GROMACS .gro file of C-alpha atoms in nm:
model
  316
    1MET     CA    1  -0.013   0.016  -0.003
    2ALA     CA    2   0.281   0.253   0.067
    3VAL     CA    3   0.431   0.187  -0.261
    4GLY     CA    4   0.111   0.259  -0.432
    5ALA     CA    5   0.060   0.586  -0.214
    6LEU     CA    6   0.390   0.681  -0.298
    7LEU     CA    7   0.344   0.654  -0.681
    8ALA     CA    8   0.007   0.823  -0.678
    9THR     CA    9   0.132   1.137  -0.485
   10HIS     CA   10   0.433   1.197  -0.710
   11PRO     CA   11   0.518   1.582  -0.728
   12SER     CA   12   0.469   1.578  -1.106
   13GLY     CA   13   0.065   1.580  -1.029
   14ALA     CA   14  -0.193   1.316  -1.023
   15ALA     CA   15   0.006   1.110  -1.282
   16LEU     CA   16  -0.113   0.776  -1.114
   17SER     CA   17  -0.441   0.909  -0.967
   18GLY     CA   18  -0.630   0.629  -1.151
   19VAL     CA   19  -0.419   0.346  -0.999
   20ARG     CA   20  -0.544   0.154  -0.709
   21ALA     CA   21  -0.289   0.023  -0.483
   22GLY     CA   22  -0.470  -0.285  -0.391
   23VAL     CA   23  -0.496  -0.377  -0.745
   24LEU     CA   24  -0.134  -0.298  -0.826
   25LEU     CA   25   0.005  -0.477  -0.537
   26THR     CA   26  -0.237  -0.793  -0.504
   27GLY     CA   27  -0.387  -0.826  -0.845
   28VAL     CA   28  -0.373  -1.137  -1.074
   29GLN     CA   29  -0.438  -1.133  -1.434
   30THR     CA   30  -0.692  -1.412  -1.544
   31ALA     CA   31  -0.725  -1.338  -1.922
   32ALA     CA   32  -0.627  -1.607  -2.160
   33PRO     CA   33  -0.298  -1.442  -2.269
   34ALA     CA   34  -0.189  -1.379  -1.904
   35LEU     CA   35  -0.284  -1.750  -1.813
   36ALA     CA   36  -0.111  -1.887  -2.117
   37ALA     CA   37   0.207  -1.704  -2.022
   38ALA     CA   38   0.185  -1.818  -1.658
   39GLY     CA   39   0.137  -2.186  -1.795
   40ALA     CA   40   0.443  -2.116  -2.007
   41GLU     CA   41   0.662  -1.996  -1.707
   42VAL     CA   42   0.542  -2.294  -1.482
   43ALA     CA   43   0.658  -2.522  -1.780
   44ALA     CA   44   0.984  -2.365  -1.794
   45ALA     CA   45   1.045  -2.382  -1.423
   46GLY     CA   46   0.952  -2.756  -1.441
   47LEU     CA   47   1.177  -2.841  -1.728
   48TYR     CA   48   1.460  -2.652  -1.558
   49LEU     CA   49   1.438  -2.849  -1.231
   50TRP     CA   50   1.378  -3.158  -1.433
   51GLY     CA   51   1.719  -3.097  -1.578
   52VAL     CA   52   1.881  -3.027  -1.243
   53ARG     CA   53   1.751  -3.333  -1.103
   54ARG     CA   54   1.867  -3.548  -1.426
   55LEU     CA   55   2.211  -3.394  -1.363
   56ALA     CA   56   2.202  -3.492  -0.988
   57GLY     CA   57   2.102  -3.840  -1.092
   58ARG     CA   58   2.439  -3.859  -1.270
   59GLY     CA   59   2.631  -3.744  -0.974
   60ARG     CA   60   2.674  -3.385  -1.105
   61ARG     CA   61   2.576  -3.083  -0.909
   62TRP     CA   62   2.422  -2.764  -1.081
   63PRO     CA   63   2.500  -2.455  -0.878
   64VAL     CA   64   2.215  -2.335  -0.669
   65ARG     CA   65   2.277  -1.964  -0.766
   66ARG     CA   66   2.204  -2.055  -1.124
   67THR     CA   67   1.862  -2.211  -1.026
   68LEU     CA   68   1.764  -1.927  -0.806
   69ALA     CA   69   1.861  -1.670  -1.077
   70PHE     CA   70   1.650  -1.853  -1.357
   71MET     CA   71   1.346  -1.874  -1.101
   72ALA     CA   72   1.388  -1.496  -1.026
   73GLY     CA   73   1.374  -1.424  -1.391
   74LEU     CA   74   1.050  -1.622  -1.453
   75THR     CA   75   0.911  -1.446  -1.137
   76THR     CA   76   0.991  -1.113  -1.292
   77ILE     CA   77   0.820  -1.206  -1.625
   78TRP     CA   78   0.517  -1.293  -1.411
   79LEU     CA   79   0.521  -0.962  -1.238
   80ALA     CA   80   0.546  -0.790  -1.568
   81VAL     CA   81   0.279  -0.961  -1.750
   82GLY     CA   82   0.054  -1.153  -1.479
   83SER     CA   83   0.043  -0.930  -1.170
   84GLY     CA   84  -0.157  -0.619  -1.114
   85LEU     CA   85   0.085  -0.432  -1.288
   86ALA     CA   86  -0.051  -0.556  -1.620
   87ALA     CA   87  -0.379  -0.427  -1.522
   88TYR     CA   88  -0.273  -0.058  -1.600
   89ASP     CA   89  -0.008  -0.129  -1.889
   90GLU     CA   90  -0.265   0.017  -2.149
   91THR     CA   91  -0.392   0.317  -1.940
   92SER     CA   92  -0.085   0.431  -1.739
   93VAL     CA   93   0.239   0.517  -1.934
   94THR     CA   94   0.430   0.525  -1.618
   95LEU     CA   95   0.345   0.169  -1.531
   96HIS     CA   96   0.401   0.061  -1.879
   97MET     CA   97   0.755   0.196  -1.852
   98VAL     CA   98   0.801  -0.025  -1.533
   99GLN     CA   99   0.663  -0.322  -1.738
  100HIS     CA  100   0.914  -0.250  -2.014
  101VAL     CA  101   1.217  -0.229  -1.767
  102LEU     CA  102   1.129  -0.566  -1.613
  103LEU     CA  103   1.087  -0.738  -1.959
  104MET     CA  104   1.404  -0.596  -2.097
  105THR     CA  105   1.647  -0.518  -1.819
  106ALA     CA  106   1.561  -0.726  -1.543
  107ALA     CA  107   1.425  -1.062  -1.646
  108PRO     CA  108   1.671  -1.143  -1.938
  109PRO     CA  109   1.990  -1.122  -1.727
  110LEU     CA  110   1.850  -1.309  -1.460
  111LEU     CA  111   1.736  -1.589  -1.709
  112ALA     CA  112   2.089  -1.580  -1.883
  113LEU     CA  113   2.257  -1.621  -1.521
  114GLY     CA  114   2.051  -1.924  -1.499
  115ARG     CA  115   2.237  -2.089  -1.793
  116PRO     CA  116   1.929  -2.272  -1.934
  117LEU     CA  117   2.099  -2.374  -2.264
  118ALA     CA  118   2.406  -2.500  -2.077
  119LEU     CA  119   2.161  -2.722  -1.837
  120ALA     CA  120   1.974  -2.840  -2.147
  121THR     CA  121   2.282  -2.959  -2.335
  122GLN     CA  122   2.426  -3.123  -2.005
  123ALA     CA  123   2.090  -3.293  -1.906
  124ALA     CA  124   1.954  -3.414  -2.255
  125ARG     CA  125   2.012  -3.728  -2.412
  126ARG     CA  126   2.292  -3.747  -2.691
  127PRO     CA  127   2.075  -3.709  -2.994
  128ALA     CA  128   1.896  -3.404  -2.834
  129GLN     CA  129   2.242  -3.255  -2.734
  130VAL     CA  130   2.365  -3.298  -3.116
  131ARG     CA  131   2.063  -3.135  -3.239
  132LEU     CA  132   2.068  -2.834  -2.983
  133ASN     CA  133   2.435  -2.773  -3.038
  134ARG     CA  134   2.380  -2.784  -3.417
  135LEU     CA  135   2.103  -2.524  -3.387
  136LEU     CA  136   2.303  -2.307  -3.141
  137ARG     CA  137   2.617  -2.311  -3.414
  138SER     CA  138   2.387  -2.234  -3.707
  139GLY     CA  139   2.461  -1.919  -3.914
  140PRO     CA  140   2.123  -1.739  -3.838
  141VAL     CA  141   2.177  -1.790  -3.477
  142ALA     CA  142   2.537  -1.677  -3.475
  143ALA     CA  143   2.423  -1.368  -3.662
  144LEU     CA  144   2.146  -1.278  -3.418
  145THR     CA  145   2.356  -1.338  -3.107
  146HIS     CA  146   2.653  -1.136  -3.215
  147PRO     CA  147   2.684  -0.843  -2.961
  148LEU     CA  148   2.659  -0.579  -3.224
  149PRO     CA  149   2.331  -0.684  -3.410
  150ALA     CA  150   2.193  -0.770  -3.050
  151ALA     CA  151   2.258  -0.422  -2.928
  152VAL     CA  152   2.099  -0.261  -3.244
  153LEU     CA  153   1.799  -0.483  -3.204
  154TYR     CA  154   1.775  -0.395  -2.813
  155PHE     CA  155   1.820  -0.031  -2.837
  156GLY     CA  156   1.628   0.011  -3.160
  157THR     CA  157   1.321  -0.178  -3.000
  158MET     CA  158   1.350   0.029  -2.692
  159TRP     CA  159   1.333   0.346  -2.884
  160VAL     CA  160   1.056   0.231  -3.127
  161MET     CA  161   0.836   0.111  -2.842
  162LEU     CA  162   0.880   0.374  -2.585
  163VAL     CA  163   0.930   0.694  -2.773
  164ASP     CA  164   0.785   0.665  -3.110
  165ARG     CA  165   0.416   0.786  -3.059
  166PRO     CA  166   0.267   0.609  -3.361
  167ALA     CA  167   0.415   0.277  -3.262
  168TYR     CA  168   0.320   0.334  -2.904
  169ASP     CA  169  -0.057   0.408  -3.002
  170TYR     CA  170  -0.063   0.096  -3.220
  171LEU     CA  171   0.066  -0.130  -2.967
  172ILE     CA  172  -0.190   0.011  -2.709
  173ALA     CA  173  -0.474  -0.012  -2.948
  174ASP     CA  174  -0.394  -0.358  -3.087
  175GLN     CA  175  -0.409  -0.616  -2.815
  176PRO     CA  176  -0.248  -0.896  -3.004
  177ALA     CA  177   0.033  -0.683  -3.108
  178HIS     CA  178   0.089  -0.563  -2.763
  179ARG     CA  179   0.099  -0.910  -2.629
  180ALA     CA  180   0.343  -1.013  -2.901
  181SER     CA  181   0.558  -0.696  -2.819
  182HIS     CA  182   0.626  -0.854  -2.467
  183VAL     CA  183   0.760  -1.153  -2.620
  184LEU     CA  184   0.975  -0.947  -2.856
  185LEU     CA  185   1.106  -0.730  -2.566
  186LEU     CA  186   1.207  -1.045  -2.367
  187ALA     CA  187   1.370  -1.201  -2.680
  188VAL     CA  188   1.575  -0.902  -2.758
  189GLY     CA  189   1.685  -0.866  -2.404
  190LEU     CA  190   1.814  -1.217  -2.393
  191LEU     CA  191   2.008  -1.162  -2.721
  192TYR     CA  192   2.168  -0.844  -2.565
  193TRP     CA  193   2.227  -0.946  -2.208
  194THR     CA  194   2.347  -1.299  -2.258
  195PRO     CA  195   2.689  -1.208  -2.393
  196LEU     CA  196   2.723  -0.959  -2.112
  197VAL     CA  197   2.639  -1.159  -1.799
  198ALA     CA  198   2.683  -1.514  -1.910
  199PRO     CA  199   2.957  -1.497  -2.175
  200ASP     CA  200   3.049  -1.868  -2.117
  201THR     CA  201   2.722  -1.965  -2.288
  202ALA     CA  202   2.723  -1.718  -2.574
  203ARG     CA  203   2.835  -1.798  -2.905
  204HIS     CA  204   3.067  -1.488  -2.931
  205ARG     CA  205   3.232  -1.452  -2.604
  206LEU     CA  206   3.347  -1.120  -2.479
  207SER     CA  207   3.661  -1.063  -2.245
  208HIS     CA  208   3.575  -0.908  -1.904
  209PRO     CA  209   3.729  -0.560  -1.990
  210ALA     CA  210   3.504  -0.560  -2.308
  211ARG     CA  211   3.186  -0.644  -2.102
  212VAL     CA  212   3.257  -0.355  -1.856
  213VAL     CA  213   3.337  -0.097  -2.138
  214LEU     CA  214   3.019  -0.203  -2.325
  215LEU     CA  215   2.795  -0.175  -2.011
  216LEU     CA  216   2.939   0.171  -1.925
  217LEU     CA  217   2.864   0.275  -2.294
  218SER     CA  218   2.526   0.156  -2.310
  219MET     CA  219   2.417   0.321  -1.992
  220PRO     CA  220   2.356   0.652  -2.168
  221LEU     CA  221   2.164   0.481  -2.447
  222GLU     CA  222   1.947   0.335  -2.164
  223ALA     CA  223   1.875   0.652  -2.015
  224LEU     CA  224   1.806   0.836  -2.350
  225PRO     CA  225   1.430   0.721  -2.386
  226GLY     CA  226   1.363   0.824  -2.025
  227VAL     CA  227   1.528   1.182  -2.091
  228PHE     CA  228   1.330   1.216  -2.403
  229MET     CA  229   1.005   1.142  -2.241
  230ARG     CA  230   1.084   1.343  -1.936
  231PHE     CA  231   1.107   1.668  -2.162
  232ARG     CA  232   0.836   1.611  -2.391
  233SER     CA  233   0.622   1.901  -2.441
  234THR     CA  234   0.308   1.677  -2.540
  235PRO     CA  235   0.165   1.352  -2.389
  236ILE     CA  236   0.287   1.013  -2.537
  237ASP     CA  237  -0.059   0.942  -2.644
  238ALA     CA  238  -0.438   1.073  -2.592
  239ILE     CA  239  -0.492   0.840  -2.306
  240ASN     CA  240  -0.222   0.968  -2.057
  241SER     CA  241  -0.160   1.333  -1.949
  242LEU     CA  242   0.165   1.516  -1.992
  243ALA     CA  243   0.239   1.471  -1.620
  244ASP     CA  244   0.210   1.091  -1.655
  245THR     CA  245   0.429   1.099  -1.967
  246ARG     CA  246   0.700   1.304  -1.760
  247THR     CA  247   0.663   1.084  -1.457
  248ALA     CA  248   0.722   0.774  -1.693
  249GLY     CA  249   1.039   0.934  -1.824
  250GLU     CA  250   1.175   0.999  -1.481
  251LEU     CA  251   1.097   0.647  -1.357
  252PHE     CA  252   1.235   0.486  -1.662
  253LEU     CA  253   1.555   0.680  -1.642
  254VAL     CA  254   1.606   0.580  -1.276
  255ALA     CA  255   1.494   0.230  -1.321
  256ALA     CA  256   1.690   0.145  -1.646
  257THR     CA  257   2.020   0.326  -1.530
  258GLY     CA  258   1.986   0.154  -1.195
  259ALA     CA  259   1.942  -0.184  -1.326
  260CYS     CA  260   2.231  -0.139  -1.572
  261SER     CA  261   2.429  -0.040  -1.268
  262LEU     CA  262   2.363  -0.333  -1.088
  263TRP     CA  263   2.450  -0.571  -1.376
  264LEU     CA  264   2.780  -0.373  -1.400
  265VAL     CA  265   2.854  -0.465  -1.059
  266ALA     CA  266   2.765  -0.823  -1.137
  267VAL     CA  267   3.009  -0.825  -1.415
  268VAL     CA  268   3.277  -0.677  -1.203
  269VAL     CA  269   3.221  -0.934  -0.949
  270GLN     CA  270   3.264  -1.221  -1.208
  271TRP     CA  271   3.580  -1.049  -1.338
  272PHE     CA  272   3.720  -1.054  -0.998
  273ALA     CA  273   3.617  -1.428  -0.923
  274PHE     CA  274   3.778  -1.526  -1.249
  275ALA     CA  275   4.103  -1.332  -1.157
  276VAL     CA  276   4.110  -1.510  -0.809
  277ARG     CA  277   4.060  -1.850  -0.993
  278GLU     CA  278   4.339  -1.773  -1.239
  279GLU     CA  279   4.569  -1.665  -0.947
  280ARG     CA  280   4.496  -2.003  -0.761
  281ARG     CA  281   4.552  -2.208  -1.085
  282GLN     CA  282   4.890  -2.048  -1.171
  283ALA     CA  283   4.986  -2.077  -0.806
  284SER     CA  284   4.904  -2.442  -0.801
  285GLY     CA  285   5.130  -2.506  -1.106
  286PRO     CA  286   5.063  -2.750  -1.400
  287ASP     CA  287   5.088  -3.060  -1.162
  288GLY     CA  288   4.917  -2.911  -0.873
  289ALA     CA  289   5.221  -2.927  -0.666
  290GLY     CA  290   5.287  -2.571  -0.663
  291GLY     CA  291   5.428  -2.316  -0.910
  292ALA     CA  292   5.603  -1.986  -0.953
  293TRP     CA  293   5.554  -1.721  -0.679
  294THR     CA  294   5.253  -1.496  -0.777
  295VAL     CA  295   5.111  -1.172  -0.661
  296PRO     CA  296   4.725  -1.095  -0.708
  297TRP     CA  297   4.660  -0.869  -0.988
  298TRP     CA  298   4.487  -0.609  -0.761
  299ILE     CA  299   4.798  -0.545  -0.577
  300GLY     CA  300   5.043  -0.508  -0.861
  301PRO     CA  301   5.379  -0.630  -0.978
  302ALA     CA  302   5.622  -0.740  -0.725
  303THR     CA  303   5.934  -0.965  -0.662
  304PRO     CA  304   5.922  -1.266  -0.427
  305PRO     CA  305   6.114  -1.221  -0.110
  306VAL     CA  306   6.475  -1.333  -0.090
  307ALA     CA  307   6.554  -1.584   0.160
  308ALA     CA  308   6.875  -1.543   0.369
  309SER     CA  309   7.147  -1.773   0.297
  310PRO     CA  310   7.176  -2.042   0.566
  311SER     CA  311   7.566  -2.003   0.544
  312GLY     CA  312   7.542  -1.644   0.653
  313PRO     CA  313   7.672  -1.356   0.429
  314SER     CA  314   7.957  -1.432   0.186
  315GLU     CA  315   8.293  -1.259   0.228
  316ALA     CA  316   8.440  -1.054  -0.036
   0.00000   0.00000   0.00000
């Protein structure tokens, strides 16, 4: 209730005056598309857990953090299209922006961190593994999953759906197209975020420095639609007021850049963990019995200490 009250009293005016906090926080969508989406999410969760159990039966442990990330991603999708939030995605541009952030910037990285394709290739039988690997290595998939086309699709879709008024009006007026746009947002989000947060499962692998640089460069692009909407002189459509449009821009600016900042931190943590593993591997040597003396990369170059000679100082 407090969240709904805070949104309804935003200083931009009565931008969310028509939003009922009870519906927003506790509502559940029961229309056929929402139920179909919920069924797909439950099926995806079931298949994922089946894969985890299948690996466990072979004596292989799947990391719990990956399972939690994947389930969090599915829950985020449900919040976007199956909760009370979806009741206002056609009447409130502010909540429409929240929905887009969840579908493009929150759910895809979480799903990618779950490594579902890696789980599928490990848990499936050999014929299915061969077919899946052949599909993932095909030319069209390689082209779509390249970071550059994926970024163009991601930011192009974001701009058209969030800023272009004719496109926005069309999606709000045509419900099948609106539902399909949710699938598109999730798909382009997965294409864009997988090489950034889960590079070991991507066809085109990026180094840790490249991922950090790309995320830093992408943050202004993430913020741009919000800035544009915040300073519009006319509403985004005839249903919403100018105050609602500007509030949507502010919220999108904060939410999108905040989410990108969190994923940037996650990538830096991955880089740090990778560096620590490399230090341990080098310290253990090729035979695991110890190797050259090393210094962690975050300390900088150094020289190993020189042990004193047991025979004492030499005489000239």
